[in-house]
Coordinates of C-alpha atoms in Angstrom, one line a residue:
X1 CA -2.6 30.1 49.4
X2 CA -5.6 30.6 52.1
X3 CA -9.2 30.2 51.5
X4 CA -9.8 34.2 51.3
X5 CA -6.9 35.0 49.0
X6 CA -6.2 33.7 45.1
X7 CA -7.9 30.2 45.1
X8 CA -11.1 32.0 46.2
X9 CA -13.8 31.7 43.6
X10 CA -15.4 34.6 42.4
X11 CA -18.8 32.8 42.1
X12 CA -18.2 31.5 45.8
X13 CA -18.0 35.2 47.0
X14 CA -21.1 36.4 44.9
X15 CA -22.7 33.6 47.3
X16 CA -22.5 35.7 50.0
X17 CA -24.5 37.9 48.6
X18 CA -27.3 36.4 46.4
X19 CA -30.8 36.0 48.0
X20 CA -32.6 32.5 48.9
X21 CA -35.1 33.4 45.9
X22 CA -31.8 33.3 43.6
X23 CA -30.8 30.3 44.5
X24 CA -34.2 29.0 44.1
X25 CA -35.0 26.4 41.0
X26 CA -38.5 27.4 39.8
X27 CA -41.4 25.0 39.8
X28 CA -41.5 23.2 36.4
X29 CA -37.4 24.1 35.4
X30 CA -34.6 22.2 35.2
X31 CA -30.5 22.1 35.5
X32 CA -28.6 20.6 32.4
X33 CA -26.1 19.7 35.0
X34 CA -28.7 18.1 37.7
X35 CA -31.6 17.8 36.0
X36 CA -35.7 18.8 37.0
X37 CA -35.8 19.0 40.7
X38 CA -38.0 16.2 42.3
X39 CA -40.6 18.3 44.0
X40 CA -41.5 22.3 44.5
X41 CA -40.0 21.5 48.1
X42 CA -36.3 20.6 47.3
X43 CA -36.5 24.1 45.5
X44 CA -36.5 25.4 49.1
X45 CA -33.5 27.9 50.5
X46 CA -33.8 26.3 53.6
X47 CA -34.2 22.7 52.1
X48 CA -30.9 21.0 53.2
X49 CA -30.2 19.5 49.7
X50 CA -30.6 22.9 48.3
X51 CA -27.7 24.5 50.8
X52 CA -25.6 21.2 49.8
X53 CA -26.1 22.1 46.0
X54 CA -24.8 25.8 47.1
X55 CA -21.7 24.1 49.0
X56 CA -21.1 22.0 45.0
X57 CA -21.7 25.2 43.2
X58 CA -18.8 27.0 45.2
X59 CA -16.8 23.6 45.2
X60 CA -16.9 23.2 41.3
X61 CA -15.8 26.9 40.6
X62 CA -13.1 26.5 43.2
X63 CA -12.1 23.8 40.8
X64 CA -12.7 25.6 37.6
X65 CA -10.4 28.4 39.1
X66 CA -7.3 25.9 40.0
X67 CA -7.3 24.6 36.4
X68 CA -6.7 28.0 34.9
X69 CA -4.6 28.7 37.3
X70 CA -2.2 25.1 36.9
X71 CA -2.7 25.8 32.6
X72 CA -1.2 29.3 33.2
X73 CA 1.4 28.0 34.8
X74 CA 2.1 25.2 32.3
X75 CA 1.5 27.9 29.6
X76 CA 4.1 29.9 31.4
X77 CA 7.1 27.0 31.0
X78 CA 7.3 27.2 27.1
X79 CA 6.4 31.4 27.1
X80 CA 5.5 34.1 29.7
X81 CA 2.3 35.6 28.6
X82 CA 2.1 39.6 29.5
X83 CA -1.1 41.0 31.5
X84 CA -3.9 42.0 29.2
X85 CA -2.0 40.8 26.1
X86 CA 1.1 41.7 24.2
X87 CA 1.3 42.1 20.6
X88 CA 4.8 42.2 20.5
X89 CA 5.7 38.8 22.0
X90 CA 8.0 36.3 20.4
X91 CA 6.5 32.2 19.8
X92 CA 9.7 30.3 20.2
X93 CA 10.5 27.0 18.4
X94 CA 12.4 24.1 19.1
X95 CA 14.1 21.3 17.5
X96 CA 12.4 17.5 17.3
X97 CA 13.5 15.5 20.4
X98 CA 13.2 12.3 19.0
X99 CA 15.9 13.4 16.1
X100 CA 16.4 15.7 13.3
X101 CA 14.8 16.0 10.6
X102 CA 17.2 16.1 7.8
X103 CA 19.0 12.5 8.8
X104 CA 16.6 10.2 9.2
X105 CA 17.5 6.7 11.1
X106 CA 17.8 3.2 8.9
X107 CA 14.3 1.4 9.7
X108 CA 12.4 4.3 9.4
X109 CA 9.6 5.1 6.9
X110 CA 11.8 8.1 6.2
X111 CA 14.8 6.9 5.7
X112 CA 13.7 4.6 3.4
X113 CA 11.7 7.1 1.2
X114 CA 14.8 9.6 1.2
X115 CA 16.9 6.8 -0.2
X116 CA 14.9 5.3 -2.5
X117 CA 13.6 8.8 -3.6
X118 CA 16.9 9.1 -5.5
X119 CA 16.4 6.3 -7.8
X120 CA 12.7 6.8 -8.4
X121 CA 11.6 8.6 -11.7
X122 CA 8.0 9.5 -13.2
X123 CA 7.3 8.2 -16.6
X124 CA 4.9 10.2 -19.1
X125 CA 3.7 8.2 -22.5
X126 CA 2.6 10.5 -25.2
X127 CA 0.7 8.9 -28.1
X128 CA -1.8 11.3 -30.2
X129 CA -4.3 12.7 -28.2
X130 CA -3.9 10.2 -25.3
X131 CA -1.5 9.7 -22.7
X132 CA 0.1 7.8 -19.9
X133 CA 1.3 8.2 -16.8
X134 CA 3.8 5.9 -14.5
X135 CA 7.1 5.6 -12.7
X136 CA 10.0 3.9 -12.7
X137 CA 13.3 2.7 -11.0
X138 CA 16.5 3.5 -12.2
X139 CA 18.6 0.3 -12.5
X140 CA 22.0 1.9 -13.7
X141 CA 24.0 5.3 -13.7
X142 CA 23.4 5.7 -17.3
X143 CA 20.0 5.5 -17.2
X144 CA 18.3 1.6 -17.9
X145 CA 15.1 1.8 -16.0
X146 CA 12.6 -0.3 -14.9
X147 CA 8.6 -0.1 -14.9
X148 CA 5.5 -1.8 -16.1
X149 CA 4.6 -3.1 -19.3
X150 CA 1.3 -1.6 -19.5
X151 CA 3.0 1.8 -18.9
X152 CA 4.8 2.1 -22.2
X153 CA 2.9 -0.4 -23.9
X154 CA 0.9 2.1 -25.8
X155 CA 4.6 2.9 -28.2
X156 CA 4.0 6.5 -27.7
X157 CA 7.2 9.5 -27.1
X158 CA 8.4 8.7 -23.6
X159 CA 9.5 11.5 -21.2
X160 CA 11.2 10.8 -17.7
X161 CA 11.5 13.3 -15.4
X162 CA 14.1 12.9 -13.1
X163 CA 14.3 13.4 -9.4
X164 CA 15.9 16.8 -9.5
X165 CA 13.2 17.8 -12.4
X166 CA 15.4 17.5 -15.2
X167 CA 13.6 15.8 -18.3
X168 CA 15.1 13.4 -20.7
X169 CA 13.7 11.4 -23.6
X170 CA 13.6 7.2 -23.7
X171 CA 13.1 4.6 -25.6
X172 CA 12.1 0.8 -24.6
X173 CA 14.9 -1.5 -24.5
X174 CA 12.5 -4.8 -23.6
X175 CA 9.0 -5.7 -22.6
X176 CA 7.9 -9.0 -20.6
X177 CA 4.3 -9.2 -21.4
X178 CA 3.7 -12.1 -19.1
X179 CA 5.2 -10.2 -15.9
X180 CA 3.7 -7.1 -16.8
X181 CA 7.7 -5.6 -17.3
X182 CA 9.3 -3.4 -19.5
X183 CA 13.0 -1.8 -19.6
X184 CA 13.7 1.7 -20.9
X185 CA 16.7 3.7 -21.7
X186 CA 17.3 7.3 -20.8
X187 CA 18.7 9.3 -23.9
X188 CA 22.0 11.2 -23.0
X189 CA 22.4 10.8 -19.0
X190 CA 25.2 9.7 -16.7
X191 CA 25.5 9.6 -13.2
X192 CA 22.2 8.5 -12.0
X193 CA 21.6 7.0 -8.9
X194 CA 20.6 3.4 -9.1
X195 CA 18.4 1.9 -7.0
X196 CA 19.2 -0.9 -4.4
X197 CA 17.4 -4.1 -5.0
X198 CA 17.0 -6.2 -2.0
X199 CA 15.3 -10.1 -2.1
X200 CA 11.5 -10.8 -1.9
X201 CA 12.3 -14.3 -0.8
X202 CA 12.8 -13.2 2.8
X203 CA 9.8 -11.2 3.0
X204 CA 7.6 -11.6 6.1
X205 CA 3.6 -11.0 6.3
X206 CA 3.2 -7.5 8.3
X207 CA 6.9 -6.1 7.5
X208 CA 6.7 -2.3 6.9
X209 CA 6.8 -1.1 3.4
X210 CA 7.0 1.8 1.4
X211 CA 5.4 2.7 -1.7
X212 CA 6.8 5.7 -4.1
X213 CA 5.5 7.3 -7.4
X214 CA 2.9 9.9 -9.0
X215 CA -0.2 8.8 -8.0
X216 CA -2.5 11.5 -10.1
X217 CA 0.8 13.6 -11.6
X218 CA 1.9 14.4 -7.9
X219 CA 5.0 13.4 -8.4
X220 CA 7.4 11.7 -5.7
X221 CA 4.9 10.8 -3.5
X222 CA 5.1 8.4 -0.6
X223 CA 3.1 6.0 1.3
X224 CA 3.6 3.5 4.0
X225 CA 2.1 0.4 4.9
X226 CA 2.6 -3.3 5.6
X227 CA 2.7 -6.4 3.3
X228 CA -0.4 -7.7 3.9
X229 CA 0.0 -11.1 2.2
X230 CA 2.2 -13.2 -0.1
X231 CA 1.9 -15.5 -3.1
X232 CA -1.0 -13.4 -4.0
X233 CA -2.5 -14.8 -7.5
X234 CA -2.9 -11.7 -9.5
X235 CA -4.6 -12.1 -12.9
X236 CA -5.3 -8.8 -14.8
X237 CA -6.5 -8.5 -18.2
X238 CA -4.0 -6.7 -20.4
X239 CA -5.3 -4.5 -23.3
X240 CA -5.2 -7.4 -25.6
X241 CA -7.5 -9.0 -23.6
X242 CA -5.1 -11.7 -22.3
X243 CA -5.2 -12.1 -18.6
X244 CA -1.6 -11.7 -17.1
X245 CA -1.3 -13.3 -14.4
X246 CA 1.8 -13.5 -11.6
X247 CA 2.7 -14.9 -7.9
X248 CA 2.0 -11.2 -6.8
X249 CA 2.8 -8.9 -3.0
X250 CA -0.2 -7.6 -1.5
X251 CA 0.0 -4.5 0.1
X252 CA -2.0 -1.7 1.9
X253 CA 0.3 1.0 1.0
X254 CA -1.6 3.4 -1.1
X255 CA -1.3 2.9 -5.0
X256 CA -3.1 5.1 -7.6
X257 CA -3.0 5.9 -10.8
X258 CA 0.7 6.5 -11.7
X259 CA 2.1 4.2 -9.1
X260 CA 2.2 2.1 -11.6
X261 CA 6.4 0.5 -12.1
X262 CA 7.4 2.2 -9.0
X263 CA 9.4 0.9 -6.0
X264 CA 8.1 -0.9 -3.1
X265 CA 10.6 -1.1 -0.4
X266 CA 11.6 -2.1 3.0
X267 CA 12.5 0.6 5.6
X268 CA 16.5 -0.2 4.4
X269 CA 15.7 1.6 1.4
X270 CA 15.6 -1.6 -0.8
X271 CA 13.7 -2.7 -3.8
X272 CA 11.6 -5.7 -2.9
X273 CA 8.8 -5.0 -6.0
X274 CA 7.2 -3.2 -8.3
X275 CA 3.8 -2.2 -8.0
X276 CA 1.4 -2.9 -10.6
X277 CA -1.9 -3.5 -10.0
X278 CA -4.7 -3.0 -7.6
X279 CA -8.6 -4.4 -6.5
X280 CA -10.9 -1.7 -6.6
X281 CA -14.2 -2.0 -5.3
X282 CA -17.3 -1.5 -7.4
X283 CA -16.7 1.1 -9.2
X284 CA -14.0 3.1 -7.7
X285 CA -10.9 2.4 -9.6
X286 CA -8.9 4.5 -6.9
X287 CA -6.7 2.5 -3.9
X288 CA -9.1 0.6 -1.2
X289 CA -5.7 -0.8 0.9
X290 CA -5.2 -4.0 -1.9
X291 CA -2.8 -3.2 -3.7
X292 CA -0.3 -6.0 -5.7
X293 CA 3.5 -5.7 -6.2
X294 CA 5.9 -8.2 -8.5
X295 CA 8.3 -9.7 -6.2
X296 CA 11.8 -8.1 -7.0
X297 CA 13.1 -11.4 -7.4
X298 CA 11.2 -12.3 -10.5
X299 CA 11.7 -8.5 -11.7
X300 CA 15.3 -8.6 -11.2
X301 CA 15.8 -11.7 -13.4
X302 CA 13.6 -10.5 -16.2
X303 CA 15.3 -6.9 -16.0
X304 CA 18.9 -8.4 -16.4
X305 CA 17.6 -10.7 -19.3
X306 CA 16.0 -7.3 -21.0
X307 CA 18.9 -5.5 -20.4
X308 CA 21.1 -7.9 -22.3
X309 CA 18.7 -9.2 -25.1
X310 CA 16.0 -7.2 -25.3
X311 CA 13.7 -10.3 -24.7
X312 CA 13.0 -11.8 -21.3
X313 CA 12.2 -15.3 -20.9
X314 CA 9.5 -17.6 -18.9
X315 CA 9.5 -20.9 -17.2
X316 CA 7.6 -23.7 -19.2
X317 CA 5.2 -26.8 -17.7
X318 CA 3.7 -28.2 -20.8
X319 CA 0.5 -28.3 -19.9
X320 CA -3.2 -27.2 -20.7
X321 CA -5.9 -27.1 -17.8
X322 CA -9.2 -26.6 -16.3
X323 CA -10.7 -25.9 -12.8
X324 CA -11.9 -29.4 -11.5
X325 CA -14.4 -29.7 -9.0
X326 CA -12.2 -31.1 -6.0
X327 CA -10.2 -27.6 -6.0
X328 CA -7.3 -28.6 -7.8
X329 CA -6.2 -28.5 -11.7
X330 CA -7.4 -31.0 -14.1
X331 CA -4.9 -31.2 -16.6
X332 CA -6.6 -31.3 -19.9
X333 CA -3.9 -31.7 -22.6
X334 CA 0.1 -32.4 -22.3
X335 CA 2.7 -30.7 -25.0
X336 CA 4.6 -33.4 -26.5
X337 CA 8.3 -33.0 -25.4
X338 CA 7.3 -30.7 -22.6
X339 CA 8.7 -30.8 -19.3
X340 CA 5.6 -32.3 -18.1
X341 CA 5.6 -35.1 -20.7
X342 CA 9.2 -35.8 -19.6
X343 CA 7.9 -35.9 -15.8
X344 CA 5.0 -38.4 -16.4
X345 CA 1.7 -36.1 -16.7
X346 CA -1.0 -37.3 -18.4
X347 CA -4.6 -35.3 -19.3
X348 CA -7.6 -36.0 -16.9
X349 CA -4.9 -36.1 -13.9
X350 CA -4.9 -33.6 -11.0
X351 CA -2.5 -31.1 -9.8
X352 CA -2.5 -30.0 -6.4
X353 CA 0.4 -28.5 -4.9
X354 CA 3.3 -26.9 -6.7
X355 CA 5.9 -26.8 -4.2
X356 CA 4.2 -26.0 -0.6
X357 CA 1.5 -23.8 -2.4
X358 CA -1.5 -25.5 -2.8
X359 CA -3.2 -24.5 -6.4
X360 CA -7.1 -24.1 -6.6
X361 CA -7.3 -22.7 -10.1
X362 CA -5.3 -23.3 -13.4
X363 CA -4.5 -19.4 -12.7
X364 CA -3.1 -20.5 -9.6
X365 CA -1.2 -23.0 -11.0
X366 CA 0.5 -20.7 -13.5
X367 CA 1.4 -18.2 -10.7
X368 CA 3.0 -20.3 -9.1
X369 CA 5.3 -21.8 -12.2
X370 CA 5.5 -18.1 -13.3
X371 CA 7.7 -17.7 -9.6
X372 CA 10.3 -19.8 -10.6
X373 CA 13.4 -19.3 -13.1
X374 CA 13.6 -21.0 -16.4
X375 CA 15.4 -24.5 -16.1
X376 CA 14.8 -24.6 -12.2
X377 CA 13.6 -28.4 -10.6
X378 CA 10.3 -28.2 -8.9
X379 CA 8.1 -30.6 -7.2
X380 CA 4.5 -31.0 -8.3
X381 CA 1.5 -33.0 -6.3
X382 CA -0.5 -35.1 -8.4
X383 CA -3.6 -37.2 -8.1
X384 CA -6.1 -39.0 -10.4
X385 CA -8.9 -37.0 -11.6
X386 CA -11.1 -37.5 -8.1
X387 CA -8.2 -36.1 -6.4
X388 CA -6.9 -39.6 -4.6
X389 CA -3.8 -41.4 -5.1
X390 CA -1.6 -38.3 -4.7
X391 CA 2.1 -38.6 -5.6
X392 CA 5.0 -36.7 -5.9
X393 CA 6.4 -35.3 -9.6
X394 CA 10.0 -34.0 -9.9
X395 CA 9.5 -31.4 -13.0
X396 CA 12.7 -29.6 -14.6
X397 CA 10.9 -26.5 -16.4
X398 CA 12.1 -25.6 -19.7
X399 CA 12.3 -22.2 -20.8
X400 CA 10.6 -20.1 -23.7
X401 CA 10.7 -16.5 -24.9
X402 CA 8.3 -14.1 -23.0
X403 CA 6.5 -12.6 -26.1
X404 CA 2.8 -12.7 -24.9
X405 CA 1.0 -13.2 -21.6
X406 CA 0.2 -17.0 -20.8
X407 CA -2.7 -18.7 -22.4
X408 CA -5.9 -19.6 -19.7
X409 CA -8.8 -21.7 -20.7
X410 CA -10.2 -22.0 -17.5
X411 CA -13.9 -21.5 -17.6
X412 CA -13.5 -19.2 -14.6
X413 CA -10.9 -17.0 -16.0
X414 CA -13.3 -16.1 -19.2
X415 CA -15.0 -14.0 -16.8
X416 CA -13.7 -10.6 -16.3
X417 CA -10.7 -10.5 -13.8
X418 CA -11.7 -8.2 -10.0
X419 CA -8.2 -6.9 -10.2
X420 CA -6.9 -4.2 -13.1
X421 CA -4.3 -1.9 -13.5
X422 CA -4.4 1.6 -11.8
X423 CA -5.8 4.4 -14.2
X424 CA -2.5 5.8 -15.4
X425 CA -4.2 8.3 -17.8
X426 CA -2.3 11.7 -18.1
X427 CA -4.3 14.2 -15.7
X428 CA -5.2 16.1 -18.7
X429 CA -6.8 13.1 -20.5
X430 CA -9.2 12.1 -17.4

């Protein structure tokens, strides 16, 4: 290419033939580019600065003129574009590089939402004029399913619609009201595709997860995020205005109103919770990226024990509490015969530690029991009621019938709990 012939700019060969007086700024204007000349004199044809700018002007369109001319041509490697336009040209597609769409890679957001997709049902809840709305995950072929309590807990006509769209009518088998839990049973179905549960024990903090449900009646949707913390003490107050409270997963993958009972689950695909509950802020009830899951380990246990006797069961300490004021749990009363009795607890003593997890709250402190299973050994942290003195209490739990969420007299807890359950009103009751 030479200076006369393509790269030429048009504006440098107009140049050539505009006067001095066109080039000339007037007194009292200004360039958005270089701004209000100094004085009247750099205004001047003859002023060197002004022949400089000229020599800028004609090296900026030169520029302007190469660009078009390098886009054409990368333009011109996916398509050739016709002179003045054609109307009958042909866009051409092409296939994803970094793999195909339809199989998806283990490890990948969707991968794990194609799998788990399968197993994943929404739940409707008719009762009168009202309605809920949740989801669930299909434990077994012929159709046991888990979700929350507070889903079905209403004791309307349950409908489940499958993940091909196919309807079928339920009943509840079980409910744990301390976990928030319930187990329903699909009338009439066979060869369902059960989910595949996978352990919250190994869990890390920042692990990728995946949330699915029908968040507003949009059913089968998906959302990805992280775990953003564990051993999470959730405590939300149930409709009989008992506080349920467990050792919950925090998460910032989006939960809304009819995510309730649905899978969360790592990028294999696997169960690791069920989402329950959420903290809003002020008055938004909608998701603001903290979100709470039951660990699938707890959820597994109770399901299995549902399943099999209709009733779940919960692990037992024995005592009654309050928050003290060193940021532990005074204990204020001890059941006769309890575990704790058996252990050596006595009222106006101080628990500060179950296991590793150090317990601020009496809500805290049944989180934490609430983690383990009925009948397993765990190791408590004790001190006198000024929080000195600490010792070490091997406690057996016992094990009683979950009938009704767990009893707090905290002072604290009277107050209404920050977290709640997602709004999982029918979209034609909101």
């Amino acid at each position: 290419m030479t200076a006369s012939g393509a790269g030429e700019s048009p504006e440098s060969r107009d140049d050539a033939k505009r006067t001095p007086e066109q080039d000339t700024v007037p007194a009292g204007s200004f360039s958005p580019v270089s701004g209000p000349p100094p004085n009247a004199s750099s205004a001047d044809p003859g002023n060197p600065r002004t022949a400089e700018r000229r020599r800028w002007k004609g090296a900026i369109a030169v520029a302007l003129a190469a660009g078009l001319i390098g886009g054409a041509v990368g333009v011109g490697g996916g398509m050739l574009l016709a002179d003045g336009g054609n109307s009958n040209m042909t866009l051409s597609q092409h296939d994803p590089i970094t793999g195909t769409q339809i199989s998806a890679q283990t490890g990948t957001v969707q991968y794990a939402a194609g799998k788990a997709s399968s197993s994943t049902v929404d739940i409707s809840v008719r009762s009168g004029r009202s309605g809920t709305e949740g989801t669930g995950v299909v434990l077994t072929s012929d159709g046991y399913v888990l979700t929350n309590n507070h889903v079905v807990a209403s004791g309307g006509a349950i409908s489940v619609t499958l993940p091909d769209g196919t309807k079928k009518t339920a009943t509840v088998v079980g409910t744990s009201p301390s976990y928030d839990l319930a187990v329903i049973k699909l009338d009439s179905v066979e060869g369902l595709t059960a989910a595949e549960l996978g352990k919250s024990s190994t869990l890390t903090v920042g692990q990728p997860v995946v949330a699915i449900g029908s968040p507003l009646g949009l059913e089968g949707t998906v959302t990805s995020g992280i775990i953003s913390a564990l051993n999470r003490t959730v405590e939300v107050e149930g409709d009989n205005g008992q506080a349920v409270i467990y050792n919950g997963i925090q998460t910032d993958a989006s939960i809304n109103s009819g995510n309730s009972g649905g899978p969360l689950v790592n990028l294999d695909g696997q169960v690791i919770g069920i989402n329950s509950s959420i903290l809003p802020s002020g008055s938004s009830s909608g998701n603001i990226g903290l979100g709470f899951a039951i660990p699938i380990d707890t959820a597994s246990r109770v399901a299995n024990e549902l399943i099999k006797a209709g009733v779940a069961t919960k692990p037992q300490l024995g005592v009654t509490g309050t928050d003290s004021q060193s940021g532990a749990v005074t204990v204020s009363s001890v059941v006769v015969g309890s575990p704790a009795e058996q252990a050596g607890l006595k009222a106006g003593e101080t628990i500060v530690k179950v296991g590793n997890h150090t317990v601020s709250s009496f809500s805290d402190l049944v989180a934490q029991i609430s983690a383990n299973t009925p009948g397993s050994k765990i190791s408590l942290t004790v001190a006198d009621s000024q929080g000195g003195n600490q010792r070490q209490v091997e406690v057996t739990l016992g094990s009683q019938q979950d009938k009704a969420a767990e009893t707090v007299e905290d002072g604290d807890t009277q107050q209404q709990s920050p977290f709640m359950w997602p709004n999982d009103l029918l979209p034609g009751d909101r």
